[in-house]
Each structure stands twice: as structure tokens, then as C-alpha cells.
Amino acid sequence: MDTDVLHLRASGVSVLLDLSDGRLPRIAHWGADLGSLSDEAAAALVSTGRGGFAFGGLDSAHAVSVLPEHSYGWLGTPGLEGSRAGRDHSTRFVVTDVARTPDGVEVTADDADAALRVRVDIELLASGLLRARATLTSLGGEPYEVSALAPMLPVPPVAAELLDFTGRWLRERTPQRTPFTVGTRLRESRAGKPGHDSAFLVAAGTPAFGFARGEVWMAHVAWSGNVRTLAERGRAGDSLIGGGELLLPGEVRLAAGESYASPWVYGAYGATGLDEASARVHRWLRARPEHPHRPRPVTVNTWEAVYFDHDHARLLALADAAAAVGAERFVLDDGWFRHRRADNAGLGDWHVDEGVYPDGLGFLADHVRGLGLEFGLWVEPEMINPDSDLARAHPEWIAQAGHGRLPLEERHQQVLDLTHADAYASIEERLHALVAELRPAYLKWDHNRVLLEAGSSATGRPIVREQTLAFYRLIDGLREAFPGLEIESCSGGGARIDLEVLGRTDRVWASDCNDPLERQSIQRWTQLLVPPEMIGAHVGPPAAHTTGRTASLGFRFATALFGHLGLEWDVTADDAVAARDEIAAWVALHKTLRPVLHGGTVVTTDLADDAYAVHGVVAEDLSEAVYSIAALRLPLTAEAGPVRLGGLDADASYEVGVLVPDAGGEAPGRALPAWWGRTVTLTGRALAVRGVQVPALPPEDAVLLRARRVGDR
Ligand code: DGJ
């Protein structure tokens, strides 16, 4: 390629790359489409974006590439951190090759003095999603220890506010807002997984940006192990968002010829707020051939129904009841394998418990299949209970800190050291044997502890990176050996959700909290990255097991309905039997709505009073939409005021009505507006700019509305 400027365009996004002067690529613009640009115009734009030199600063203009280097005047966190025992700690890469790739560019650069080569890949995917990755190679000399390799994406100064997330078990993805001030906002995951408190992503936007408001740039580090997410505003004014893998000491030491690739950093731009940015992620995920395109089977999961009380007859009855309400998948959760009568023993002993299942599990699996349901199985392959045959036989397979010290236990368990070849081979053999024998259509893959002091028992060295790669290898191997096998990423709820794991799995378990009130928020934010069909969402019994809070069936279903729906409830129990027709009607309703819910565009309404939550999904062809209006708490005013319902064709007319399942009978609410209970016809524009008045909802209740296009525009 012999041009100094490259203009990438896709779906309303422009990325203008400055490739001049033999330096690593600088992103001169990432944001709204600039239109078609001549080479001269593109070059002019690049040059007018460059700074001069500042009084009281360096004597030359600084330049910040996607891998920022101090040698070009960047004073913040370098994109590459590492050294050969202190030497070669600062680089000055010079580009040796620029090659066009289908979606972008691949730039290779050397620092001959430091004996390092870096390749930077930048792609603008069809949905307008930007991604960047760096691969570092040591060209010779002493081993080069990499401490960080973190691509960064620039955002303009108007992006003065930040959003990222934190959380805990049962309350994943709780939003946090801060001003984007000068300095570094560094979020680290050191749990060997993104964690319940994961930053998840960082979004920088114009002040008070919302779902359909403001301009916003999101960055996400696609990695399932230790992660760093950064938002950094330098003293010269540059603002960057991005990050990389959090590497522990000694994890990556490159001998001559060896390479290390950073995770992909994804960048999603929204000219009109977060919904637009997240739609770019959803569209990209959905365009992959491996995306779960077939209807998401309504699931009954045994966990909160029976916990460890695995009684064969009871489970058969549960499967029958699951089929009766319209479930399509039956998942046998924790408790089926040897010694697993409680959560303190058995992990590692991946053989069907002969005491509980004297005739094996095949009978239950076949019974489930005979009912027309898929059979699913829970596993937690990366863990080991000290109280297990495996740990007794192979104490050296437990990850440890060295010096003979075992890490503190969590849920009575330790980490199985998958960098130990025999440990890896053993769990790989067990998983393949179980899937071959029981033929589950789905594995719920759990991971219930943090990786504290996770080192190799042989060397004491940190294993988090290798463990993460081994996890990927295990999944990849299973999917290759058993095409069609679906896998869920679960981690004590939603502690391992990222775009790399989503490339290998079919859904995530968003949270162990099935309380719809908490779920409204967890799902709303999880779907910033994860499309609804990949978010496991279950209806539990009236009183949520994890919070004790009681919610109506309608609120529970109206909340779970949008995701990959399931029931985590003993559907043979009295409360479920009494509601069986209603449950079946909701399940049937979900099935009819599934094509829209799981293929459409997520829309979220910004509201002044966050006691209400309003969101919906609009079919790709804009022919219909389903909206949920929920009252989470007692609102400040009795009514929400007309609620705007966005995303439809402005000029088309839509018939709007309240959605209730057939057996559900009445629409919820107390004081009904006059139009309630019948349908009204309004244009997409009227719905978006004025909206409709909804009933004064009691707290913890929701209504669903459906809009269907009538006639032509
Ligand atoms: C944690 C998961 O998130 C739950 O859904 C359940 O599978 C338990 N582990 C089982 O131990």
C-alpha cells in the first residue's frame, strides 16, 4: 500500500487512519461517517487533526498511535510495557509493511534496536464495529518480558463523561458514571475472569449520554482471564479508551522468534447513544455463522428446583412437568456426579454418581429426549474440591502459590491446574466421554471461584493466562468433536462475559439472581454487549430464592421473556401447578414473539425518573416491536407521562396494543387509560416523539406492548 491515509467506512462509521512517516497507525477520526473523501481531502483532514508543539512541553508535536509510545511524545500509559531485565523498555517502532486486509489494515513495524516487531491489525467490521489488536514478536536477544500490550482508541474531547460497571454476586453490571478528567481510570480484573465486578466495557460520551441520547464511544477488551480496561486523558488533551490482558509477572517471556497477541479491543460508536453502539456489536455477533440462529429452546433448569437433592423419580416428574408447560430443553444442574451431595465435595469426580443414579443418567436423558426436549448438563471442569477422589489422587494438580501454600478456598473449592498436561488430558477425556455417552445438546459451563494466587504446582509461576487459553482449548475441542453442542458461559452467575467467550459459546448466564427487580437492571446493561437471545433469563418461584422478594408471575415473565427464556422453578410444586396454564401461556407467547425478540434491534427509552424502565425490541424490517414498561420502585409521580417508544419506521402506521398471554386474562395496572384494552393506530414518529400514556403501575410490575405495522407508509 502506498498511501499515507486510509479511510475505512461501514454502516455510518468512519475511521481515518494516518499511516504517514513510518509510524504506527494513528486514528485521526473514529466516529460519524465523513462521507466519501478524495485522497487530498482525507490527507487534509489528517493534517488538520495533528497538534503543534505546546509551550512548556516537548520541542516537537507528539503523536499517539493505537499503541502509544513515549518515543513519540505520549506521556501516559504506554501501549507496550516490558523489557529484557530493564533493557529495551521503550520502543520506537518503524513501519516496514502495510497490507490491506478485507476489513482494514495490517501494519508491521520493527524496532531494530530493541529487537522487537509488532503487527497491528485494525478492522472496521460491516456493522461499523471497530477492532484493534497487536501482536509482538521478539526478534532476538534475551527473553523479552511483556507486562502489557494494550491497543487504545482515541475519542474526541466532547466525550467528557465515562460509564463503566462494577457489581457483585447477584448484582452484576451495576453502572458507574464519572467525569472523564485528566488522568487514568484503570479498571482491573484479577480474578482469572472478568468477574462479577467486571468493568465490562468503558463508554465515553457527551455529558449525560444515554441509550438514545448523546454521542458515545464504547471500548471492550475481549478476554476471559485477567483484564485491564483503561480510560486515559493525557496532559496534552488526548483521550483514549481501550486496554488489554492483565499479565502477571513472568507470564509472557518471549524468546527469540516467539510472539504474544493482545486480545482484540472492540470499539462501538453511537451517534445517537448507547443503543446504536450496542446494535453494532449485536449485528456483528449475529452475522457470524456460528451464532445460535435456531430458536432458543425454552429451558427448565433443575438448580433452584432441587439443588443437590437429585432423586431420580423427582427429576423424571420435573421433566414431565417441564414438557407440559412447553419447555424445550431440560438442564440437569449441579449434583449429578460422584460425591456431590453438597457444594463441599466432588468437583473433579466427573462420573455419574452410582448411588443417586444406579442405572446411570442415560435413562433420565432418554426420558427427556422422549418427551421431545433437549437434554443439558452442568459441568465445572476447571475446578476441584480438595474433598474429591481426584484431589486425593493428584494433589499436585491443584493450582497453588508455590512454597506449598494453597490459596484460600472459595465455595470449598480450588482451581484445577490446566497447565499441567496430565490434569488437562484427564478433564478433556472426561468431558468428551460424558458428551459421547449422554449426548447432551448443551453444557452449562460453570466457574465458581476466583483465581487467587493461581500458580503452577510444578514451578510456582502464575498460570492465569495459560489457564484461560486452556479453557478456550477445551471448549474449542469439544465443539469440534461434537458439532452442534451448545455451551453456556456461567460463572457463579455472570462473572465470565466477554466477546471472546461469546465467540465460543451460545449464551451466558447473566446472574444467579432470578428476582425480576434486580434482573431488569442486570439484563438491561448486559445487553449492551450481548444480544438478548444469548442472555439466559429464568423465571423462578414467586419468592426469589436469592433475595426473598416476592414478585407476580406477570412481572417475572415480562422480565425474562426478552432473553433466552427458562424456568428455574420446581414446576411440580403446588405454586407452579396452580399456575400451570398461565405459565404455559407465557411460554407460548414467548415462542410466538421469539423471532422479533431474538433477531431485532434493542431500543431503550431514556427517562427522567429511573423508577421506570422502558425497553423493547424492534424487528429488523421494522414491521413490529415488543416493548416492556416496568415500574421498579414507587415513582415520584403517579404516572410516567407519555412514554416514548422508539425504533419504528417514522412514517409507517402501527397498531399498538397491550400484550397479555392468552390465559393471562387481564392486563395489569389499576387505573387504565381510555385506550387501554383495545388497540390504537399511531405512526412510528408519533410513538417516538410523543409516546403513549401507560397505566399507573404499582411498583414491581410491568406491562408489555406490541406494535404491528398496518398498511403501507
Ligand atoms: C452457580 C451457577 O451460577 C448456578 O446457576 C448453579 O449452576 C450453581 N453454580 C451450581 O453449583
XYZ file of C-alpha atoms and ligand atoms in Angstrom:
724
model
C 0.000 0.000 0.000
C 1.483 3.323 -0.926
C -0.980 5.709 0.637
C -0.394 7.545 3.888
C -4.074 7.841 4.731
C -6.684 5.139 4.788
C -10.368 5.881 5.134
C -12.490 2.952 6.336
C -16.276 3.307 6.227
C -19.062 0.986 7.328
C -22.654 1.444 8.476
C -22.410 5.127 9.255
C -18.961 4.991 10.850
C -15.703 6.405 9.520
C -12.230 5.525 10.694
C -9.489 7.655 9.249
C -6.020 6.176 9.661
C -2.851 8.203 9.496
C -0.131 5.867 8.259
C 2.460 8.501 7.447
C 6.084 8.927 8.488
C 6.699 5.246 9.060
C 4.911 5.398 12.394
C 2.380 3.019 13.827
C -1.184 3.863 12.733
C -2.839 6.826 14.365
C -6.581 7.073 14.295
C -7.264 10.591 13.042
C -11.011 10.107 13.284
C -13.261 7.428 14.716
C -16.899 8.384 14.736
C -19.643 9.581 12.429
C -19.291 8.897 8.722
C -17.253 11.562 6.937
C -18.741 10.739 3.566
C -16.699 9.884 0.543
C -13.320 11.626 0.690
C -10.788 12.215 -2.054
C -7.204 11.353 -1.139
C -6.468 15.074 -0.846
C -9.439 15.693 1.411
C -8.516 12.748 3.602
C -4.926 13.956 3.824
C -6.114 17.472 4.685
C -8.320 16.106 7.435
C -5.453 14.135 8.885
C -3.137 17.110 8.843
C -5.662 19.432 10.488
C -6.083 16.909 13.259
C -2.412 16.975 14.211
C -1.239 19.074 17.090
C 1.616 21.523 17.063
C 4.062 21.655 19.868
C 2.951 23.095 23.123
C 4.753 25.833 25.012
C 6.179 24.381 28.142
C 6.222 20.944 26.558
C 8.261 18.865 24.153
C 10.000 20.594 21.266
C 8.104 18.589 18.693
C 4.500 17.650 18.121
C 3.513 14.446 19.861
C 1.651 11.682 18.084
C -0.418 8.987 19.696
C -0.790 5.714 17.833
C -3.067 2.793 18.649
C -0.084 1.511 20.599
C 1.030 4.754 22.217
C 4.797 5.169 22.559
C 6.803 7.534 24.735
C 9.324 7.901 21.929
C 6.730 9.977 20.058
C 5.832 12.160 22.997
C 2.954 10.294 24.663
C 3.360 10.636 28.418
C 0.588 8.340 29.548
C 0.443 4.564 29.861
C 2.472 3.049 27.021
C 0.720 0.599 24.713
C 3.600 -1.806 25.200
C 5.207 -2.305 28.578
C 8.015 -4.767 29.026
C 11.767 -5.182 28.955
C 14.706 -7.521 28.842
C 15.573 -7.235 32.519
C 15.259 -3.455 32.237
C 16.693 -3.019 28.753
C 14.604 -2.202 25.675
C 11.875 -0.822 27.915
C 10.916 1.937 25.497
C 10.303 1.391 21.816
C 10.283 3.411 18.650
C 8.700 1.253 16.018
C 9.234 1.978 12.339
C 6.733 0.593 9.878
C 8.104 -1.988 7.445
C 4.901 -3.122 5.801
C 1.316 -2.003 5.400
C -1.091 -4.530 3.940
C -4.774 -4.048 3.215
C -6.995 -6.763 4.690
C -10.673 -7.378 3.815
C -11.902 -5.133 6.637
C -8.923 -2.934 7.327
C -5.212 -2.957 7.530
C -2.310 -4.947 8.906
C 0.702 -2.858 9.794
C 4.063 -4.393 10.640
C 6.741 -2.349 12.347
C 10.178 -3.084 13.775
C 12.300 -1.574 16.450
C 15.620 -2.988 15.286
C 17.496 -1.690 18.331
C 15.117 -3.363 20.728
C 14.876 -6.466 18.503
C 11.102 -6.295 18.555
C 8.468 -6.482 15.867
C 4.855 -5.555 16.262
C 1.934 -6.216 13.983
C -1.142 -4.078 14.436
C -4.458 -5.191 12.962
C -7.225 -2.645 12.631
C -10.581 -3.603 11.196
C -13.847 -1.826 10.663
C -16.408 -4.616 10.501
C -19.564 -4.467 8.388
C -21.741 -3.361 11.319
C -19.468 -0.381 11.941
C -17.730 -2.106 14.834
C -14.053 -1.189 15.059
C -11.481 -3.575 16.454
C -7.733 -3.473 17.002
C -5.172 -5.989 18.129
C -1.392 -6.035 18.453
C 0.988 -8.970 18.126
C 4.503 -8.614 19.477
C 7.449 -10.764 18.394
C 10.895 -10.845 19.897
C 13.480 -10.893 17.150
C 16.442 -11.968 19.260
C 18.486 -11.366 22.369
C 17.482 -12.155 25.921
C 13.878 -13.120 26.580
C 11.607 -10.085 26.461
C 9.102 -9.990 29.312
C 5.799 -8.440 28.302
C 3.968 -6.627 31.091
C 1.213 -5.130 28.944
C 0.176 -4.889 25.316
C -2.904 -2.732 25.146
C -4.324 -1.136 21.994
C -6.037 2.181 22.668
C -8.678 4.017 20.673
C -8.940 7.813 20.653
C -12.125 9.692 21.457
C -12.697 13.419 20.957
C -12.775 15.959 23.800
C -16.580 16.143 23.675
C -16.545 12.700 25.285
C -16.303 14.174 28.742
C -18.181 11.541 30.735
C -17.430 7.890 31.397
C -19.584 4.884 32.085
C -18.283 1.548 33.231
C -19.557 -1.196 35.514
C -18.997 -2.982 38.746
C -21.070 -5.475 40.687
C -21.149 -8.457 42.977
C -22.730 -11.883 43.023
C -26.476 -11.341 42.307
C -25.918 -7.798 41.088
C -23.671 -7.930 38.077
C -23.160 -4.962 35.755
C -24.066 -2.115 38.018
C -23.340 1.128 36.155
C -20.882 3.750 37.415
C -20.547 7.221 35.934
C -17.601 9.541 36.351
C -16.353 12.633 34.580
C -13.593 11.905 32.073
C -10.981 14.035 33.742
C -7.254 14.249 33.078
C -5.593 11.129 34.396
C -6.084 7.405 34.178
C -9.146 5.457 35.092
C -7.869 1.922 35.340
C -10.189 -0.996 35.991
C -8.549 -4.323 36.668
C -9.909 -7.843 36.862
C -7.516 -10.061 38.778
C -9.851 -12.972 39.445
C -8.792 -15.060 36.444
C -12.000 -13.971 34.765
C -13.702 -10.645 34.162
C -15.559 -11.137 37.459
C -18.853 -10.083 38.969
C -17.323 -6.632 39.384
C -16.007 -6.526 35.832
C -15.666 -3.140 34.127
C -17.330 -4.985 31.208
C -16.640 -2.045 28.933
C -15.855 1.620 29.141
C -18.055 4.118 27.370
C -17.015 7.726 26.863
C -19.666 10.139 25.715
C -21.029 13.626 25.653
C -22.282 14.639 29.103
C -25.472 12.850 30.189
C -25.329 10.474 27.240
C -27.976 7.809 27.393
C -29.435 4.996 25.364
C -30.875 7.265 22.717
C -29.140 10.477 23.687
C -25.702 11.918 23.109
C -22.700 10.719 21.185
C -20.840 7.778 22.624
C -17.768 5.616 22.067
C -17.526 2.229 23.812
C -14.427 0.058 24.194
C -14.383 -3.544 25.329
C -11.422 -5.856 25.898
C -12.373 -9.295 24.617
C -10.633 -11.567 27.098
C -11.902 -14.091 29.655
C -8.976 -14.003 32.076
C -7.335 -11.108 33.881
C -8.201 -7.858 32.135
C -7.266 -4.178 32.245
C -9.689 -1.594 30.944
C -8.453 1.970 30.691
C -9.769 5.412 30.001
C -6.957 7.898 29.911
C -6.890 11.607 29.268
C -3.359 12.860 28.746
C -1.974 16.240 29.723
C -1.825 17.269 26.072
C -5.526 16.587 25.758
C -5.628 13.216 24.026
C -8.345 10.912 25.330
C -8.003 7.180 24.855
C -10.097 4.160 25.757
C -9.052 0.529 25.485
C -6.976 -1.989 27.361
C -5.573 -5.462 27.284
C -4.845 -8.582 29.226
C -3.554 -8.061 32.744
C -0.360 -10.064 32.718
C 1.135 -11.404 35.930
C 4.904 -11.469 36.481
C 6.648 -13.886 34.169
C 3.501 -14.948 32.335
C 4.798 -13.840 28.945
C 8.528 -14.055 28.296
C 9.300 -14.082 24.603
C 12.377 -15.963 23.459
C 13.704 -15.116 20.012
C 11.032 -15.823 17.423
C 8.185 -16.082 19.936
C 5.063 -13.920 19.766
C 2.319 -12.681 22.040
C -1.025 -11.390 20.710
C -3.120 -8.949 22.708
C -6.864 -9.513 22.978
C -8.996 -7.684 20.451
C -10.159 -4.327 21.682
C -13.588 -3.586 20.244
C -14.843 -0.067 19.675
C -18.507 0.703 19.110
C -19.624 4.198 18.178
C -23.117 5.569 18.629
C -24.055 8.916 17.107
C -27.344 8.742 18.982
C -26.377 6.997 22.188
C -25.657 3.580 23.635
C -28.356 1.634 21.777
C -26.772 2.448 18.440
C -23.324 1.450 19.703
C -24.569 -1.826 21.123
C -26.539 -2.635 17.950
C -23.196 -2.683 16.127
C -21.983 -5.406 18.494
C -25.234 -7.373 18.204
C -25.243 -7.197 14.403
C -21.666 -8.360 14.206
C -22.319 -11.292 16.544
C -25.456 -12.269 14.654
C -23.653 -12.193 11.308
C -21.249 -14.941 12.399
C -22.104 -18.383 11.015
C -21.680 -19.917 14.469
C -24.257 -17.605 16.037
C -27.145 -19.620 17.545
C -29.672 -18.924 14.817
C -32.211 -21.630 15.566
C -34.987 -20.683 18.023
C -33.619 -20.571 21.545
C -35.147 -23.560 23.338
C -37.200 -22.651 26.386
C -35.328 -24.235 29.251
C -36.178 -25.810 32.561
C -33.143 -25.824 34.827
C -33.037 -28.014 37.912
C -30.812 -25.849 40.123
C -33.313 -23.864 42.166
C -35.889 -26.633 41.727
C -33.952 -29.376 43.509
C -30.422 -28.084 44.275
C -28.409 -31.157 45.335
C -31.445 -33.276 46.071
C -31.166 -35.437 42.971
C -33.888 -38.000 43.200
C -34.384 -39.920 40.011
C -38.179 -40.152 40.255
C -38.491 -36.498 41.174
C -36.395 -35.457 38.198
C -38.460 -37.573 35.834
C -41.586 -35.872 37.157
C -39.909 -32.488 36.766
C -39.123 -33.293 33.140
C -42.752 -34.313 32.546
C -43.991 -31.074 34.081
C -41.438 -29.118 32.036
C -42.783 -30.659 28.847
C -46.342 -29.894 29.931
C -45.667 -26.151 30.126
C -43.940 -26.120 26.757
C -40.263 -26.290 27.708
C -37.887 -27.451 25.012
C -34.720 -28.125 26.987
C -34.174 -29.763 30.356
C -30.909 -28.973 32.091
C -29.590 -31.147 34.880
C -27.608 -28.742 37.006
C -25.020 -29.369 39.712
C -25.292 -32.536 41.828
C -25.288 -35.464 39.383
C -21.702 -36.686 39.790
C -19.843 -38.671 42.385
C -19.643 -37.330 45.944
C -21.580 -34.205 45.035
C -24.244 -34.270 47.691
C -23.436 -30.687 48.690
C -21.174 -27.936 47.423
C -18.223 -29.034 49.524
C -17.124 -32.154 47.641
C -16.920 -33.967 44.354
C -15.647 -31.392 41.834
C -13.208 -33.328 39.705
C -15.001 -36.669 40.023
C -16.806 -36.409 36.709
C -18.550 -39.790 36.767
C -22.283 -40.214 37.224
C -22.985 -40.879 40.917
C -23.972 -44.555 41.040
C -25.621 -44.069 44.429
C -28.038 -41.496 43.080
C -28.365 -42.910 39.589
C -27.902 -46.682 39.976
C -28.781 -47.226 36.325
C -26.789 -44.272 35.086
C -28.009 -40.965 33.756
C -28.875 -42.312 30.330
C -32.359 -43.193 31.479
C -33.162 -39.639 32.525
C -31.528 -38.223 29.382
C -33.532 -40.592 27.190
C -36.731 -39.824 29.083
C -36.155 -36.117 28.495
C -35.493 -36.698 24.805
C -38.514 -38.970 24.616
C -40.615 -36.024 25.758
C -39.249 -34.027 22.836
C -36.906 -31.918 24.955
C -33.167 -31.461 24.594
C -31.045 -32.736 27.436
C -28.479 -30.402 29.012
C -25.836 -30.989 31.644
C -23.965 -28.794 34.133
C -20.182 -29.024 34.454
C -17.465 -27.050 36.199
C -14.353 -28.502 34.579
C -11.745 -26.003 35.742
C -12.306 -26.672 39.439
C -11.510 -29.292 42.028
C -12.723 -29.920 45.561
C -9.983 -30.965 47.975
C -12.600 -33.480 49.105
C -12.643 -35.497 45.878
C -11.056 -38.667 44.607
C -9.224 -36.569 42.046
C -7.589 -34.289 44.617
C -6.666 -37.238 46.794
C -5.046 -38.984 43.829
C -3.425 -35.858 42.381
C -2.834 -33.111 44.931
C -0.206 -31.785 42.519
C -2.960 -30.853 40.063
C -4.231 -28.099 42.340
C -3.128 -24.613 41.338
C -1.124 -23.039 44.123
C 1.021 -20.113 45.054
C 4.242 -22.077 45.475
C 6.080 -22.722 48.727
C 3.499 -25.398 49.454
C 0.749 -22.861 50.164
C -2.727 -23.470 48.840
C -4.874 -20.446 48.008
C -7.785 -19.587 50.287
C -10.782 -21.695 49.390
C -13.955 -20.340 47.871
C -17.071 -22.491 47.969
C -14.763 -25.217 49.342
C -13.004 -25.444 46.024
C -9.664 -24.923 44.392
C -8.563 -24.456 40.795
C -7.526 -27.431 38.687
C -4.178 -26.541 37.119
C -4.905 -26.974 33.422
C -1.308 -26.110 32.546
C -0.418 -29.483 33.994
C -0.532 -31.714 30.918
C -1.936 -34.733 32.748
C -4.607 -32.697 34.507
C -5.661 -31.204 31.194
C -5.716 -34.583 29.477
C -7.752 -36.059 32.295
C -10.502 -33.426 32.241
C -10.526 -33.405 28.460
C -11.027 -37.168 28.428
C -13.862 -36.949 30.995
C -15.711 -34.214 29.127
C -15.508 -35.990 25.788
C -16.545 -39.303 27.356
C -19.546 -37.740 29.096
C -20.759 -35.951 25.992
C -20.271 -39.063 23.874
C -22.174 -41.194 26.381
C -25.019 -38.902 27.452
C -25.303 -36.890 24.214
C -26.321 -33.605 25.842
C -27.300 -30.894 23.389
C -25.996 -28.305 25.805
C -23.431 -27.850 28.556
C -23.809 -25.249 31.253
C -20.142 -24.500 31.905
C -19.678 -23.026 35.358
C -16.698 -21.442 37.138
C -17.390 -20.669 40.759
C -14.277 -19.244 42.304
C -11.703 -16.559 41.770
C -8.174 -17.420 40.745
C -6.303 -16.242 43.815
C -2.588 -16.968 43.837
C -3.111 -19.332 40.941
C 0.299 -20.788 40.164
C 1.681 -23.980 38.774
C 2.385 -26.599 41.395
C 5.470 -27.565 39.407
C 7.059 -24.129 39.085
C 5.021 -21.784 41.271
C 4.664 -19.434 38.286
C 1.341 -17.679 37.636
C -0.901 -19.683 35.344
C -3.848 -17.360 34.764
C -3.046 -16.665 31.124
C -2.305 -20.311 30.311
C -5.391 -21.398 32.235
C -7.538 -19.035 30.171
C -6.081 -20.397 26.945
C -6.611 -23.966 28.183
C -10.266 -23.136 28.891
C -10.627 -21.904 25.310
C -8.887 -25.044 24.006
C -11.187 -27.333 25.972
C -14.279 -25.657 24.574
C -12.890 -25.499 21.046
C -12.030 -29.210 21.169
C -15.497 -30.165 22.377
C -17.248 -28.109 19.758
C -15.099 -29.604 17.073
C -15.700 -33.150 18.262
C -19.432 -32.634 18.828
C -20.786 -30.241 16.209
C -23.988 -28.599 17.343
C -23.192 -28.938 21.051
C -24.234 -25.681 22.681
C -22.341 -24.243 25.633
C -23.263 -21.602 28.171
C -20.683 -19.430 29.907
C -21.706 -19.313 33.542
C -19.528 -18.191 36.399
C -21.399 -18.149 39.671
C -23.877 -16.120 37.632
C -22.453 -13.596 35.170
C -18.785 -13.338 36.071
C -17.360 -14.501 32.745
C -18.997 -12.495 29.996
C -16.850 -11.007 27.259
C -16.716 -11.029 23.489
C -14.021 -13.705 23.316
C -16.031 -16.216 25.334
C -19.119 -15.267 23.329
C -17.248 -16.383 20.218
C -17.132 -19.884 21.691
C -20.453 -20.163 23.499
C -24.132 -19.834 22.728
C -25.358 -17.989 25.748
C -24.289 -16.509 29.056
C -25.860 -16.869 32.438
C -26.362 -13.222 33.351
C -26.770 -13.699 37.094
C -27.775 -16.158 39.775
C -30.397 -13.618 40.731
C -33.759 -14.548 39.217
C -35.525 -11.768 41.105
C -37.080 -9.739 38.270
C -36.454 -6.451 40.007
C -32.693 -6.989 40.018
C -32.848 -8.681 36.639
C -34.380 -5.637 34.965
C -31.147 -3.810 35.561
C -28.754 -6.746 35.048
C -30.246 -7.657 31.679
C -30.572 -4.067 30.519
C -26.842 -3.486 30.953
C -25.673 -6.953 29.927
C -27.351 -6.457 26.578
C -25.087 -3.513 25.872
C -22.765 -6.193 24.512
C -24.775 -9.388 24.479
C -27.815 -9.734 22.217
C -30.952 -10.837 24.105
C -31.032 -14.337 22.610
C -27.650 -15.048 24.221
C -28.698 -13.926 27.703
C -30.073 -16.720 29.875
C -33.128 -15.356 31.730
C -35.162 -17.604 34.010
C -38.461 -17.312 35.795
C -38.241 -18.502 39.373
C -40.894 -19.193 42.009
C -42.957 -16.287 43.420
C -40.403 -15.588 46.170
C -36.938 -15.284 44.685
C -34.509 -17.676 46.367
C -31.641 -15.230 46.338
C -33.398 -12.118 47.673
C -36.578 -13.421 49.293
C -38.537 -10.772 47.419
C -41.921 -11.812 46.023
C -42.996 -10.832 42.535
C -46.040 -11.527 40.408
C -45.903 -14.098 37.639
C -46.517 -11.330 35.117
C -43.530 -9.284 36.275
C -41.319 -12.358 36.353
C -42.259 -13.380 32.828
C -42.320 -9.867 31.388
C -38.714 -9.559 32.574
C -37.346 -12.934 31.459
C -39.352 -13.066 28.240
C -36.851 -10.959 26.285
C -33.840 -13.223 26.828
C -33.188 -16.915 26.304
C -36.164 -17.870 28.418
C -36.129 -20.544 31.064
C -37.848 -21.691 34.221
C -35.818 -22.274 37.333
C -38.650 -23.380 39.495
C -39.928 -26.702 40.709
C -42.765 -26.904 38.210
C -44.160 -29.894 40.133
C -44.621 -27.774 43.277
C -48.067 -26.529 44.325
C -47.455 -22.876 43.418
C -46.377 -23.853 39.908
C -49.099 -26.449 39.426
C -51.717 -23.874 40.360
C -50.300 -21.503 37.747
C -49.590 -24.152 35.116
C -51.945 -22.796 32.454
C -50.667 -19.296 32.912
C -47.054 -20.478 32.750
C -47.799 -22.425 29.585
C -49.492 -19.368 28.081
C -46.479 -17.174 28.787
C -44.163 -19.782 27.311
C -46.375 -19.971 24.230
C -46.386 -16.188 23.954
C -42.617 -16.127 24.155
C -42.406 -18.632 21.328
C -44.576 -16.516 19.055
C -42.530 -13.409 19.852
C -39.159 -15.149 19.653
C -38.344 -14.152 16.056
C -38.680 -10.466 16.948
C -37.186 -10.670 20.415
C -34.155 -12.600 19.227
C -33.487 -11.019 15.897
C -34.499 -7.417 16.318
C -32.844 -4.227 17.433
C -32.829 -3.382 21.121
C -34.287 0.019 21.950
C -34.205 1.626 25.361
C -36.042 4.743 26.434
C -34.211 7.377 28.474
C -36.399 8.506 31.353
C -36.060 11.256 33.885
C -37.322 9.019 36.683
C -35.367 5.804 36.931
C -38.170 4.245 38.934
C -39.410 3.235 35.490
C -37.543 1.132 32.967
C -38.694 1.022 29.363
C -37.124 -1.062 26.653
C -38.117 -3.031 23.613
C -37.023 -4.904 20.536
C -37.876 -3.773 17.010
C -37.884 -6.266 14.143
C -35.110 -5.706 11.611
C -37.650 -4.911 8.896
C -39.453 -2.505 11.279
C -42.682 -4.442 10.840
C -43.263 -4.904 14.554
C -41.916 -4.332 18.028
C -42.406 -5.517 21.583
C -41.911 -3.077 24.443
C -41.767 -3.511 28.197
C -42.692 -0.750 30.597
C -41.740 -1.605 34.155
C -42.138 0.218 37.426
C -39.176 -0.747 39.565
C -39.974 1.349 42.601
C -42.655 3.747 43.651
C -42.228 6.509 41.073
C -42.117 10.140 42.039
C -45.249 10.910 40.080
C -48.271 8.681 39.773
C -47.862 8.271 36.045
C -44.772 8.030 33.919
C -46.170 10.571 31.472
C -46.347 9.624 27.834
C -43.600 7.053 27.344
C -41.685 7.296 24.085
C -41.371 4.087 22.134
C -38.589 4.363 19.599
C -37.053 2.466 16.751
C -40.030 2.142 14.380
C -40.451 3.447 10.852
C -41.379 7.078 11.458
C -43.748 7.274 8.500
C -45.479 3.939 8.913
C -48.617 3.348 10.977
C -48.605 0.834 13.769
C -51.371 -0.836 15.654
C -50.388 -0.719 19.302
C -51.930 -2.898 21.954
C -51.313 -4.412 25.334
C -49.775 -7.826 25.189
C -51.073 -10.439 27.570
C -50.721 -14.173 27.269
C -53.901 -15.949 26.235
C -54.585 -17.466 29.607
C -53.247 -14.372 31.348
C -56.619 -12.715 31.165
C -56.412 -9.171 32.320
C -53.944 -6.513 31.536
C -52.112 -5.413 34.655
C -52.476 -1.981 36.130
C -55.064 -0.209 38.169
C -56.320 2.988 36.585
C -56.479 2.201 32.924
C -56.162 4.897 30.268
C -59.158 5.059 27.967
C -57.340 3.427 25.038
C -56.104 0.575 27.168
C -57.616 -2.790 26.451
C -58.070 -2.133 22.746
C -55.617 -1.150 20.069
C -54.772 2.273 18.714
C -53.092 3.157 15.465
C -50.251 5.650 15.570
C -47.276 6.452 13.382
C -43.784 5.415 14.311
C -42.955 9.100 14.548
C -45.765 9.809 16.998
C -44.704 6.881 19.126
C -41.087 8.046 19.140
C -41.579 11.738 19.751
C -44.715 11.792 21.897
C -45.320 8.234 23.024
C -48.251 6.793 24.939
C -49.522 7.176 28.444
C -49.314 3.951 30.407
C -51.282 2.988 33.499
C -50.098 3.996 36.912
C -48.200 0.822 37.635
C -47.690 -0.438 41.138
C -44.022 -0.933 41.972
C -42.519 -4.161 40.672
C -44.892 -4.629 37.827
C -44.558 -4.387 34.087
C -46.733 -4.183 31.024
C -45.872 -5.313 27.556
C -46.969 -3.533 24.417
C -46.854 -4.787 20.887
C -46.752 -2.549 17.843
C -47.541 -4.005 14.420
C -47.261 -2.163 11.149
C -50.603 -1.765 9.444
C -50.806 -0.867 5.801
C -48.065 0.867 3.889
C -46.387 4.076 4.808
C -23.525 -21.291 40.144
C -24.449 -21.075 38.988
O -24.479 -19.742 38.618
C -25.819 -21.602 39.357
O -26.732 -21.321 38.350
C -25.706 -23.069 39.613
O -25.360 -23.733 38.428
C -24.695 -23.330 40.703
N -23.438 -22.684 40.434
C -24.452 -24.802 40.868
O -23.473 -25.065 41.757
